[in-house]
CSV table of C-alpha atoms in Angstrom, one decimal:
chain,number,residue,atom,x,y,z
A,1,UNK,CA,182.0,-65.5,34.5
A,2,UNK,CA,178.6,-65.8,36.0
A,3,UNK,CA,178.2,-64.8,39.5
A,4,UNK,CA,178.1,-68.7,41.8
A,5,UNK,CA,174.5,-69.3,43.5
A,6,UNK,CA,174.7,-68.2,47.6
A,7,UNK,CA,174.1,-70.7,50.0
A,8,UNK,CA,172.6,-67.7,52.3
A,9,UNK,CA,170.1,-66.9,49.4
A,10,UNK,CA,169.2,-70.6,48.4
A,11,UNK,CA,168.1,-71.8,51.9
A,12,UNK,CA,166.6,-68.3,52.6
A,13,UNK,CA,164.3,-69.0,49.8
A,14,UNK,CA,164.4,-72.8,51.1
A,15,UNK,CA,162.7,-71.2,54.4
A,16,UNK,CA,160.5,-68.7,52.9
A,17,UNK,CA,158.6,-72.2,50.3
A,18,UNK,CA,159.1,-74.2,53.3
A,19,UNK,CA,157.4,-71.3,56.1
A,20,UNK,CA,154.5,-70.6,53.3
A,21,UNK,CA,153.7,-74.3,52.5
A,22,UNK,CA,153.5,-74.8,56.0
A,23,UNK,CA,151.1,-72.2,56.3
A,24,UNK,CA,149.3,-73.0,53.6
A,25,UNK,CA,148.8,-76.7,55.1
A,26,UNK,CA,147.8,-75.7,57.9
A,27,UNK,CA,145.5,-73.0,57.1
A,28,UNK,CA,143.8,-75.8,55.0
A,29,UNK,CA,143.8,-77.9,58.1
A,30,UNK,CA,142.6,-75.6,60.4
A,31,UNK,CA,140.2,-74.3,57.8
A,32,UNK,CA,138.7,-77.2,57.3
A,33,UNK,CA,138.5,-78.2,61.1
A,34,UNK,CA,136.5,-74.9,61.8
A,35,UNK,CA,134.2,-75.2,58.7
A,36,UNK,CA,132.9,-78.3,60.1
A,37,UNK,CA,133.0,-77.4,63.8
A,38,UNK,CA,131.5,-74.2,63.4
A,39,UNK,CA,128.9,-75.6,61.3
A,40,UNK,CA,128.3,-78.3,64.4
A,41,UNK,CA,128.1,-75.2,66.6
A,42,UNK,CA,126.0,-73.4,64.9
A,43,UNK,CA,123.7,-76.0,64.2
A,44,UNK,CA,123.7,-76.6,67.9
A,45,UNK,CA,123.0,-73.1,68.7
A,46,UNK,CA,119.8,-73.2,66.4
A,47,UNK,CA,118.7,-76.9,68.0
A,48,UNK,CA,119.0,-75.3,71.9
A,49,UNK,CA,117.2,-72.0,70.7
A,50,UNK,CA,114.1,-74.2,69.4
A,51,UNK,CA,114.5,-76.0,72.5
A,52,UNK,CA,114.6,-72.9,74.9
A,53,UNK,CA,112.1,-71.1,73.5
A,54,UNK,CA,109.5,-74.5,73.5
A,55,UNK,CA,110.5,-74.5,76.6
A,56,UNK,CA,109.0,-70.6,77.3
A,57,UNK,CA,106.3,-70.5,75.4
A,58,UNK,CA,104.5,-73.7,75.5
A,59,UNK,CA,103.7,-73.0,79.1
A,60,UNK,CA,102.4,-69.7,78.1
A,61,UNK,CA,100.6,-70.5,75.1
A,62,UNK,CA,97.0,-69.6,75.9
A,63,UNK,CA,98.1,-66.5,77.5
A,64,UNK,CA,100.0,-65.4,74.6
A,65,UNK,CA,98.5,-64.0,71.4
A,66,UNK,CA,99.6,-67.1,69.2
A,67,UNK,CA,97.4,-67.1,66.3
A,68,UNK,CA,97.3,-63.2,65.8
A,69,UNK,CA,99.8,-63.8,62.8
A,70,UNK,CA,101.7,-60.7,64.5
A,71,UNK,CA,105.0,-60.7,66.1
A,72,UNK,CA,106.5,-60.3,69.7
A,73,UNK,CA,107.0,-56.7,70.8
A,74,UNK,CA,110.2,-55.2,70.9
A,75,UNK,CA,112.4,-52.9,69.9
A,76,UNK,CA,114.1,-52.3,66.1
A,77,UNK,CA,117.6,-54.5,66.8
A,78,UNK,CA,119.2,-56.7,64.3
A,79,UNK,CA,118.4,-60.7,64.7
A,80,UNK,CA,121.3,-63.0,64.1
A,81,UNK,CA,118.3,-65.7,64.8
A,82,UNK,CA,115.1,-66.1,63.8
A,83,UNK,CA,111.8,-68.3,65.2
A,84,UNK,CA,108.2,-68.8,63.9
A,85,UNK,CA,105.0,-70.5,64.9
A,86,UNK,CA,103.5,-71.6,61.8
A,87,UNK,CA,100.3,-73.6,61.9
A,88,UNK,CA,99.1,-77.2,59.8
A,89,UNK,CA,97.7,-74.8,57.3
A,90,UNK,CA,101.0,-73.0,56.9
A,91,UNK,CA,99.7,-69.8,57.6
A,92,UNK,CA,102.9,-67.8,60.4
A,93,UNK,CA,100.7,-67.5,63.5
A,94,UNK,CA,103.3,-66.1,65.6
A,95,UNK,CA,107.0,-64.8,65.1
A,96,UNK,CA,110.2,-63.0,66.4
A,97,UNK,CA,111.0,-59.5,65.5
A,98,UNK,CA,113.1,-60.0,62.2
A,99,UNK,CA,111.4,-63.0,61.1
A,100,UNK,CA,110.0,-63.2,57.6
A,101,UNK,CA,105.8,-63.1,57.1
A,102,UNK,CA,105.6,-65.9,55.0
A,103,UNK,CA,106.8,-69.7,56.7
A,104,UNK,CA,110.5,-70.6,57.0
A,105,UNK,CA,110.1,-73.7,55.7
A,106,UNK,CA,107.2,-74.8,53.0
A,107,UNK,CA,106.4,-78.0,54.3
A,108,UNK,CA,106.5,-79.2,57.8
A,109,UNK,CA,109.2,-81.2,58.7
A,110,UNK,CA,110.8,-81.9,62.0
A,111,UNK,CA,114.6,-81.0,62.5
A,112,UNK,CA,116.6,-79.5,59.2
A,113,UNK,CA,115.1,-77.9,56.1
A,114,UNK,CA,116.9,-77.6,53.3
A,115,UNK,CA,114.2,-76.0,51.1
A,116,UNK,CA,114.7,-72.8,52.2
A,117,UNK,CA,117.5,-70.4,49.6
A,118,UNK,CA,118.3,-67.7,52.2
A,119,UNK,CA,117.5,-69.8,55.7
A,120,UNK,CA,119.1,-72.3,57.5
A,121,UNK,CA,116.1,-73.8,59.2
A,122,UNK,CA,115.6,-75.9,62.1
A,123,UNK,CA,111.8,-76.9,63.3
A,124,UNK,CA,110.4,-79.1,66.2
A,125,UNK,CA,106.7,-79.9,66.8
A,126,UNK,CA,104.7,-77.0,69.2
A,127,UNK,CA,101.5,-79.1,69.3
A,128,UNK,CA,99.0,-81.8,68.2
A,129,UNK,CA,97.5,-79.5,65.7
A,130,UNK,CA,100.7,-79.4,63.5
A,131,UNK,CA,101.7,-76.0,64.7
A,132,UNK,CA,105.8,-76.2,63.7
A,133,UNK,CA,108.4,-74.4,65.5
A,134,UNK,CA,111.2,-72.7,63.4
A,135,UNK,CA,114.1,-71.2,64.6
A,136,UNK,CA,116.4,-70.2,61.4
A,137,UNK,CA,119.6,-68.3,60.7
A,138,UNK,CA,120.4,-66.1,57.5
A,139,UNK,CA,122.8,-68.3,55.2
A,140,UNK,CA,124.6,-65.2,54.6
A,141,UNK,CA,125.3,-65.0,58.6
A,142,UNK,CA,126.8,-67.9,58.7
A,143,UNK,CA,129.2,-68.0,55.2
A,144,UNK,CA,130.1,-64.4,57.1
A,145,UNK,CA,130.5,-66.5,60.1
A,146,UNK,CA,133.1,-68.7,58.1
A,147,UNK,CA,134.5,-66.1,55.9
A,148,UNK,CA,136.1,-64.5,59.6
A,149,UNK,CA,136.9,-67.5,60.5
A,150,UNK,CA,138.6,-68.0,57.8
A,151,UNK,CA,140.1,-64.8,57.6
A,152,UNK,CA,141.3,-64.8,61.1
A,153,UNK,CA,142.6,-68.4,60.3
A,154,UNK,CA,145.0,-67.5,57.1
A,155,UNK,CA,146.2,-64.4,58.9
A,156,UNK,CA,147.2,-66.4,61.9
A,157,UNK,CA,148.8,-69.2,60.2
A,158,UNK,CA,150.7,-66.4,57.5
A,159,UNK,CA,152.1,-64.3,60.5
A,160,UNK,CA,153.4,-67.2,61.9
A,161,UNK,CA,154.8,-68.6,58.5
A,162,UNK,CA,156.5,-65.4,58.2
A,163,UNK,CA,157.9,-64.9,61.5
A,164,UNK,CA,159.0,-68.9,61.4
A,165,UNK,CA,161.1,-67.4,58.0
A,166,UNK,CA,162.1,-64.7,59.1
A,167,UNK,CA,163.7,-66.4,62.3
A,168,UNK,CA,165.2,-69.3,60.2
A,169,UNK,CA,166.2,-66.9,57.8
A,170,UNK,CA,168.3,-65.1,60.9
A,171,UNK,CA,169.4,-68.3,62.6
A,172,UNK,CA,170.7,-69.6,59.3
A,173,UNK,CA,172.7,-66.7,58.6
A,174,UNK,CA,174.3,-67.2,62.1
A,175,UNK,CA,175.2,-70.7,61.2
A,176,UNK,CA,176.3,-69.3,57.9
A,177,UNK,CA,178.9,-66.8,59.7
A,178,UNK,CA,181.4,-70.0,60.7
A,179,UNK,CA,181.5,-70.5,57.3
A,180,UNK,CA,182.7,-66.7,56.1
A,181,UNK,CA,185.1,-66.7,58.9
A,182,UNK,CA,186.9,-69.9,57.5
A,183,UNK,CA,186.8,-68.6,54.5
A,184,UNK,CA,188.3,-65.0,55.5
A,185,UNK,CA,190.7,-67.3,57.3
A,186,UNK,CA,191.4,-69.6,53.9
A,187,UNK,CA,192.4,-66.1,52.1
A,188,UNK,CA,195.2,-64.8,54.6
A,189,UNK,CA,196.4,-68.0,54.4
A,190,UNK,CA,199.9,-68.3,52.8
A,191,UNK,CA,201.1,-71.9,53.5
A,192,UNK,CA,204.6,-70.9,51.9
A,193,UNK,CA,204.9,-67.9,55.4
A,194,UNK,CA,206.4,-69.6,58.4
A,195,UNK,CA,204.4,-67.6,60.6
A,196,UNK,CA,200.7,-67.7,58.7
A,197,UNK,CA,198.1,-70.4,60.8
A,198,UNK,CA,195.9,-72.8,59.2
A,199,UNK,CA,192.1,-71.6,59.6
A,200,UNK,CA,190.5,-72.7,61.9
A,201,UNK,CA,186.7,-75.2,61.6
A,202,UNK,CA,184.1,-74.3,64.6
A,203,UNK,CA,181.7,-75.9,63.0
A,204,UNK,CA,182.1,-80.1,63.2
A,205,UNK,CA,180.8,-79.8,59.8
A,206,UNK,CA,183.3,-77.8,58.1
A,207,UNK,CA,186.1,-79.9,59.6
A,208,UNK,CA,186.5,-82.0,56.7
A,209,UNK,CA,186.8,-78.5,54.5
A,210,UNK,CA,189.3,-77.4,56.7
A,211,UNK,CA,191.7,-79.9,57.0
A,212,UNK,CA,191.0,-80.3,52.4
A,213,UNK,CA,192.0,-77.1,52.5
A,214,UNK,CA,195.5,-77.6,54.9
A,215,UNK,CA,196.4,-80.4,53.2
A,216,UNK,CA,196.4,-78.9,49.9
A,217,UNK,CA,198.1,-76.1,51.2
A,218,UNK,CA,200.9,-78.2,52.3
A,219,UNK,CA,200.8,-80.3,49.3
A,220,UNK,CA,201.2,-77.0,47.4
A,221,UNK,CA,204.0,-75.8,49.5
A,222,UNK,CA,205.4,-78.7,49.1
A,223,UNK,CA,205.3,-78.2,45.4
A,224,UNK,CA,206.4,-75.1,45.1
A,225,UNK,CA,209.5,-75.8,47.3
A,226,UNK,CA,210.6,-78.7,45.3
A,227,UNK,CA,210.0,-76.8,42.3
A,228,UNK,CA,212.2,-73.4,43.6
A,229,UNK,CA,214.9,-76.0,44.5
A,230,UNK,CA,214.8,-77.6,41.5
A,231,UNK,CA,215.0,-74.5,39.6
A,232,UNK,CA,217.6,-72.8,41.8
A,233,UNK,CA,220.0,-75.8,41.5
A,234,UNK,CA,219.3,-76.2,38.2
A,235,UNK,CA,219.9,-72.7,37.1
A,236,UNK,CA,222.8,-72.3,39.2
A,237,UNK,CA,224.1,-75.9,37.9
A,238,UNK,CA,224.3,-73.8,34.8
A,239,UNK,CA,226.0,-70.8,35.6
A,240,UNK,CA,229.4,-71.9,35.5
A,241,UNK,CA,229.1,-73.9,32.4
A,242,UNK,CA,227.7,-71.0,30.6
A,243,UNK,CA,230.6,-68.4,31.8
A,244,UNK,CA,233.1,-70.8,30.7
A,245,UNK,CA,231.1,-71.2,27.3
A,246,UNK,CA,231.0,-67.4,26.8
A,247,UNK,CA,234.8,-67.4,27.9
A,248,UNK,CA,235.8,-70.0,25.3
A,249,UNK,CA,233.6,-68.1,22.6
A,250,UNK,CA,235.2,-65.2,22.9
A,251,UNK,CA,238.7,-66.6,22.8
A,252,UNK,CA,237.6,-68.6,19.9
A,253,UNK,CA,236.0,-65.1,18.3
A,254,UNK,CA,239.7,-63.5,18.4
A,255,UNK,CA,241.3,-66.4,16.9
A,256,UNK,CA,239.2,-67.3,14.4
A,257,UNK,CA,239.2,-66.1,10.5
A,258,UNK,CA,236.6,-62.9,10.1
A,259,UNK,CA,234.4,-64.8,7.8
A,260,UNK,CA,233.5,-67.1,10.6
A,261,UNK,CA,233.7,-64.3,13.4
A,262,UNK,CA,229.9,-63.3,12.9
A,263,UNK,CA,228.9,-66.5,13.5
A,264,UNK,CA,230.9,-67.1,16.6
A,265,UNK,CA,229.4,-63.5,17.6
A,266,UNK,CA,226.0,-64.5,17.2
A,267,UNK,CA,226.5,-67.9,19.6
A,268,UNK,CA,228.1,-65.4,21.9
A,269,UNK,CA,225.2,-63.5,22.0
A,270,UNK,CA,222.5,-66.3,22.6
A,271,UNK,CA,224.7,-67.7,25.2
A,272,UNK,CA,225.1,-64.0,27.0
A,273,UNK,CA,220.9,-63.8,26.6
A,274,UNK,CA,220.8,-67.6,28.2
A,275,UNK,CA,223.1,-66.4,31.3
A,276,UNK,CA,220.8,-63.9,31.8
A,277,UNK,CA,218.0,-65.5,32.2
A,278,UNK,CA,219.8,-67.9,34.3
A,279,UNK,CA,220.2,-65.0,36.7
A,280,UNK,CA,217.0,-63.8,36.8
A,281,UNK,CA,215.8,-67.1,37.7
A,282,UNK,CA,218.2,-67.1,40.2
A,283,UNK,CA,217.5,-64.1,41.3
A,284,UNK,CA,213.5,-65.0,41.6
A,285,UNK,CA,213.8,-68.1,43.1
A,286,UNK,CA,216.4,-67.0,45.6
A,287,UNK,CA,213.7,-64.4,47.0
A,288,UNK,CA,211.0,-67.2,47.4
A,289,UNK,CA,208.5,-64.3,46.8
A,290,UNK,CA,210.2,-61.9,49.9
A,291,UNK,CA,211.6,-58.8,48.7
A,292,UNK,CA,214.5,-57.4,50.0
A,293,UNK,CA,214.3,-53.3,49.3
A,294,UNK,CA,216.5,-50.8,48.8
A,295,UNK,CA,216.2,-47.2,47.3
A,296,UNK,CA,216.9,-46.5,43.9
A,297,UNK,CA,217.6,-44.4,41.5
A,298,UNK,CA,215.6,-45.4,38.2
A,299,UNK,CA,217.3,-43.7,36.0
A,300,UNK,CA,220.9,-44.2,36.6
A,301,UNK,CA,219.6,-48.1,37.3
A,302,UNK,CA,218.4,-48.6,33.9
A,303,UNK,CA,221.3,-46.6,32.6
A,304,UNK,CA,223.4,-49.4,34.0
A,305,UNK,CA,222.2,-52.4,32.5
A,306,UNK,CA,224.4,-54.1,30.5
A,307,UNK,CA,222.6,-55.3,27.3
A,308,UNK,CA,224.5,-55.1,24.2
A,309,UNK,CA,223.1,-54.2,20.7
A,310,UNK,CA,220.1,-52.0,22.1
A,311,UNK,CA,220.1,-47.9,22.2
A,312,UNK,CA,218.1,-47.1,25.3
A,313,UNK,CA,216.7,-43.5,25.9
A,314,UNK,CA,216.2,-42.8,29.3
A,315,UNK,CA,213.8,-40.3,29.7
A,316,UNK,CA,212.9,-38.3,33.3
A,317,UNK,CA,213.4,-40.3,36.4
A,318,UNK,CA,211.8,-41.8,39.8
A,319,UNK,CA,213.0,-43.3,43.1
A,320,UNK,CA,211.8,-46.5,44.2
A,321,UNK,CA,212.1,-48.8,46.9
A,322,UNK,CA,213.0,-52.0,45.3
A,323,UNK,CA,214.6,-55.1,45.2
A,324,UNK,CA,217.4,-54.1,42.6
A,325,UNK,CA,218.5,-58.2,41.7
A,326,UNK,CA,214.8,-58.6,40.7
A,327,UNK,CA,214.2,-55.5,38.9
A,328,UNK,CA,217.3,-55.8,37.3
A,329,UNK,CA,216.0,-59.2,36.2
A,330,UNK,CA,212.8,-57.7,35.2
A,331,UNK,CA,214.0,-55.2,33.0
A,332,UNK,CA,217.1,-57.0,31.6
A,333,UNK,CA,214.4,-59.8,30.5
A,334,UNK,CA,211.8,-57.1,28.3
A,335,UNK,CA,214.8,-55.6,27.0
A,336,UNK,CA,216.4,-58.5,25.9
A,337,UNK,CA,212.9,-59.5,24.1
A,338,UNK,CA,213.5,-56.4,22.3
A,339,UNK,CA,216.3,-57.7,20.9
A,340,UNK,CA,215.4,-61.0,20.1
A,341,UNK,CA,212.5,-59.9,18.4
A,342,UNK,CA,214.3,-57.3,16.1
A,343,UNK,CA,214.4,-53.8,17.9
A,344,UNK,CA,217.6,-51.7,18.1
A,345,UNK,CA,216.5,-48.6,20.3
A,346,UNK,CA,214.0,-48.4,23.3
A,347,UNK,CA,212.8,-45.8,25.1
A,348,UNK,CA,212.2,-45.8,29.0
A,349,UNK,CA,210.4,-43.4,31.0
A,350,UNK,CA,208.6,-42.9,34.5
A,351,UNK,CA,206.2,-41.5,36.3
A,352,UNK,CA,204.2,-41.6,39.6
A,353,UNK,CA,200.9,-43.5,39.5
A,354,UNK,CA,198.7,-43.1,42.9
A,355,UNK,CA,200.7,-45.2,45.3
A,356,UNK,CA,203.1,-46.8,42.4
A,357,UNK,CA,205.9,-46.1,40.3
A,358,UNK,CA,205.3,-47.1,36.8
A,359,UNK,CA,208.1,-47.9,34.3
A,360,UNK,CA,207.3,-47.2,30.4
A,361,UNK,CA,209.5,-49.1,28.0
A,362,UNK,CA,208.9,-48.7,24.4
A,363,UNK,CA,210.8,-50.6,21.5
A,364,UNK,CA,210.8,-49.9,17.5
A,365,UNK,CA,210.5,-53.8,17.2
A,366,UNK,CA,207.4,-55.0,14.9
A,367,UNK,CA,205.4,-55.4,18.2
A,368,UNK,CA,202.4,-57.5,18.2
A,369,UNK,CA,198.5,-56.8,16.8
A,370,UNK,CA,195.4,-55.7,18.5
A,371,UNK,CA,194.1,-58.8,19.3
A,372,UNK,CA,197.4,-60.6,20.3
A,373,UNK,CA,198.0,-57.6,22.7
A,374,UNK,CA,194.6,-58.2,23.9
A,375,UNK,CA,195.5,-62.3,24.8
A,376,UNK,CA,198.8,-61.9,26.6
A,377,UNK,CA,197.6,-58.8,28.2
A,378,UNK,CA,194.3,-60.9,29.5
A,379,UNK,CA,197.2,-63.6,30.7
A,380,UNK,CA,198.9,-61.3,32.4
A,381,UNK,CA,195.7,-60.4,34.3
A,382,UNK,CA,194.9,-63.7,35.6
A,383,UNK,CA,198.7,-65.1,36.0
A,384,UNK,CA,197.8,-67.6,33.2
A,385,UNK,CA,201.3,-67.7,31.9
A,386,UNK,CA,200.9,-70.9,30.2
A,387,UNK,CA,198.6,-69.2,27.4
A,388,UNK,CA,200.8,-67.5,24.8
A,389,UNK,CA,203.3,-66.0,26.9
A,390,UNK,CA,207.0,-65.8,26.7
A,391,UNK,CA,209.8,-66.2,30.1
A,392,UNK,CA,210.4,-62.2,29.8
A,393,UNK,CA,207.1,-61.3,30.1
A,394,UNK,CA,206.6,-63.9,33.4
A,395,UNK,CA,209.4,-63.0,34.7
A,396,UNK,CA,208.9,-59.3,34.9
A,397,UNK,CA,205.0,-59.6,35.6
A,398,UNK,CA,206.1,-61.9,38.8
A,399,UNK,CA,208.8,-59.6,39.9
A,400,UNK,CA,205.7,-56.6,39.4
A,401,UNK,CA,203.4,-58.5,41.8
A,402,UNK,CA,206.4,-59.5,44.6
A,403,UNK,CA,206.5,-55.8,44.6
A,404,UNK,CA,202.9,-54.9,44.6
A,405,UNK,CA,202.3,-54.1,41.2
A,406,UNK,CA,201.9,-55.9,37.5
A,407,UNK,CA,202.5,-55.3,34.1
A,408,UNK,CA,200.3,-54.2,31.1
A,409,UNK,CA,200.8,-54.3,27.8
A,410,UNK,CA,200.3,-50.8,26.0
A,411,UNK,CA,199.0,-50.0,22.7
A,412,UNK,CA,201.8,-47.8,20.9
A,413,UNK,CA,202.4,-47.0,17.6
A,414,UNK,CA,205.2,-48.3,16.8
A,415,UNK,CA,206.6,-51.1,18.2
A,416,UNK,CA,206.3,-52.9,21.5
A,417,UNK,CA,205.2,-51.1,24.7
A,418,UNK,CA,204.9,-52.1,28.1
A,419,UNK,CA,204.7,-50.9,31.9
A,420,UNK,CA,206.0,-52.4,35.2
A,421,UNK,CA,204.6,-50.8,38.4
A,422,UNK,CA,205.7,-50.7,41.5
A,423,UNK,CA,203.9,-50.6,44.6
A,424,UNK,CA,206.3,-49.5,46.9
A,425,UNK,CA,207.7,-46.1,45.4
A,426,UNK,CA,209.6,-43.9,47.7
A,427,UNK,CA,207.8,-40.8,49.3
């Protein structure tokens, strides 16, 4: 059986697409909002530097050494802008510090240039003569400019994503927990105890699971009760009629010529096996599933079951606290399939497994192969009685569990083997 998908892990995965889509979407938004606007403000930038510096040196033009083809003193810094004065005949009269030798742009034109592969170029008019004024900034500046931007922008929008997961992630498990407590609640509940109490829905939503659940509780309960009164009445209905049937057998037995006796011995026999299991139904359905314990013996107790044409061997012994009616059904019902199925002897031994008793019964009957042992054992396992199993076997695995144990079929070599634990063995 595979293992069923988890809600927890589904919408945590849910939140994780859901947090990095988001931040995906809005990186792209943002991204692309800042491209353009930092394109606008650097293009600004360049358009008020041209201006400014118009502004400074056209005043002082003719005490300035424009026309010198040199540049303006200053220190060795780094220039994230650039400006040149470059005359009609294209020759750089006059630049900044960083700014190139040969012109910025190679043909004079007023505002942007895009001729230019490493400058982003902006020029205005100086003077009548033609002399341009260029103020540029390195391409490379401003994709570096962008790349940060960038940078800074999927950074911020992943942190968020991820914290906005990792939150939803938490909050989701806390709505989740409502849902594990109804369900620890759904497993202690027994609708069949008097005293056990219907979970309990804090959540409006699981409401509608809660009262599913209740409902087919009761409508179980109410199954099960019809069905143990059914079966009670039924099996007790048939009590009496089968003692006076065994009564009139065995008066008939005596009376009858010997050639016929074997017959009338044999109908004797399946009606003595029928009574039996008439008991231990009534002795399972009287219990309802509660066990009423006392201490025994388990070898004198097996010694003392009355089950004609079967040897039994008792070997060691135990003490257990049991309910003797259902263990007496128990074991009365696998040794009578014993009999039915063709063994004369059996074998029954004990011994202490962790917290149980176990019970080791053994038969010289043909037994059953590999695999068939395989399928009723697997039945067993899961309480799927319907598949291949006979009323002994039920019987005695259902008294096992009311006790806290099960029963297991054994591989032996001969014959038929099983064991019955016990849960509640005496310390």
């Amino acid at each position: 059986m595979t293992d069923a998908p988890s809600i927890r892990k589904g919408l945590s995965r849910v939140v994780i697409q859901v947090s990095l889509a988001w931040s995906v979407a809005v990186f792209g938004v943002v991204w692309f909002t800042v491209h353009h606007k930092l394109d606008e403000v650097l293009d600004g930038t360049l358009q008020e530097s041209a201006e400014i510096l118009y502004g400074l040196l056209k005043p002082n033009a003719e005490r300035l050494p424009i026309g010198s083809g040199g540049s303006l003193p200053a220190p060795p810094h780094h220039e994230r802008m650039v400006w040149q004065l470059v005359s009609g005949d294209q020759r750089v009269v006059w630049r900044s510090h960083s700014a190139p030798a040969q012109p910025l742009a190679t043909a004079h034109r007023e505002r942007w240039s895009a001729d230019s592969p490493d400058w982003h170029v902006y020029g205005i008019p100086f003077d009548d003569q033609g002399t341009m004024l260029y103020v540029a900034q390195p391409h490379g500046e401003r994709s570096q400019a962008q790349f940060e931007a960038a940078l800074l922008t999927a950074g911020g929008a992943l942190a968020v994503g991820l914290a906005c997961a990792v939150w939803l992630r938490r909050r989701a498990g806390r709505e989740l927990g409502p849902l594990m407590d109804l369900s620890q609640q759904v497993a202690h509940y027994h609708p069949l105890e008097p005293g056990s109490s219907p979970p309990l829905a804090t959540r409006e939503e699981l409401r509608p699971v809660r009262d599913a659940i209740v409902h087919l509780g009761d409508r179980l309960a109410q199954n099960i009760t019809s069905e143990r009164a059914f079966s009670a009445n039924a099996a007790h209905a048939l009590r009496t009629p089968l003692a006076g049937l065994g009564a009139q057998l065995a008066m008939l037995q005596r009376e009858s010529p010997a050639n016929v006796q074997p017959r009338i011995q044999r109908a004797r026999e399946a009606s003595d096996r029928l009574s039996r299991v008439v008991t231990a139904l009534l002795s399972l359905f009287r219990s309802g599933g509660e066990i009423r314990p006392r201490h025994i013996t388990l070898a004198a107790f097996v010694q003392d079951l009355p089950l004609p044409g079967l040897a039994i061997g008792v070997t060691g012994d135990a003490e257990v606290e049991a309910d003797p009616d259902l263990l007496a059904a128990a074991l009365l019902n696998l040794l009578d399939n014993s009999v039915r199925y063709g063994a004369t002897q059996a074998q029954v031994s004990f011994r202490h497994d962790a917290a149980a008793v176990v019970i080791r019964l053994v038969d010289n009957g043909p037994g059953v192969d590999e695999a068939a042992r395989k399928r009723i054992g697997a039945a067993l396992a899961t309480q799927h009685y319907e598949q291949d199993m006979g009323l002994g076997l039920m019987l005695a695995d259902r008294v096992a569990r009311a006790h806290g144990g099960q029963l297991v079929l054994v591989p032996v070599e001969q014959g038929f083997g099983v064991e019955l634990s016990l849960g509640w063995r005496q310390r």
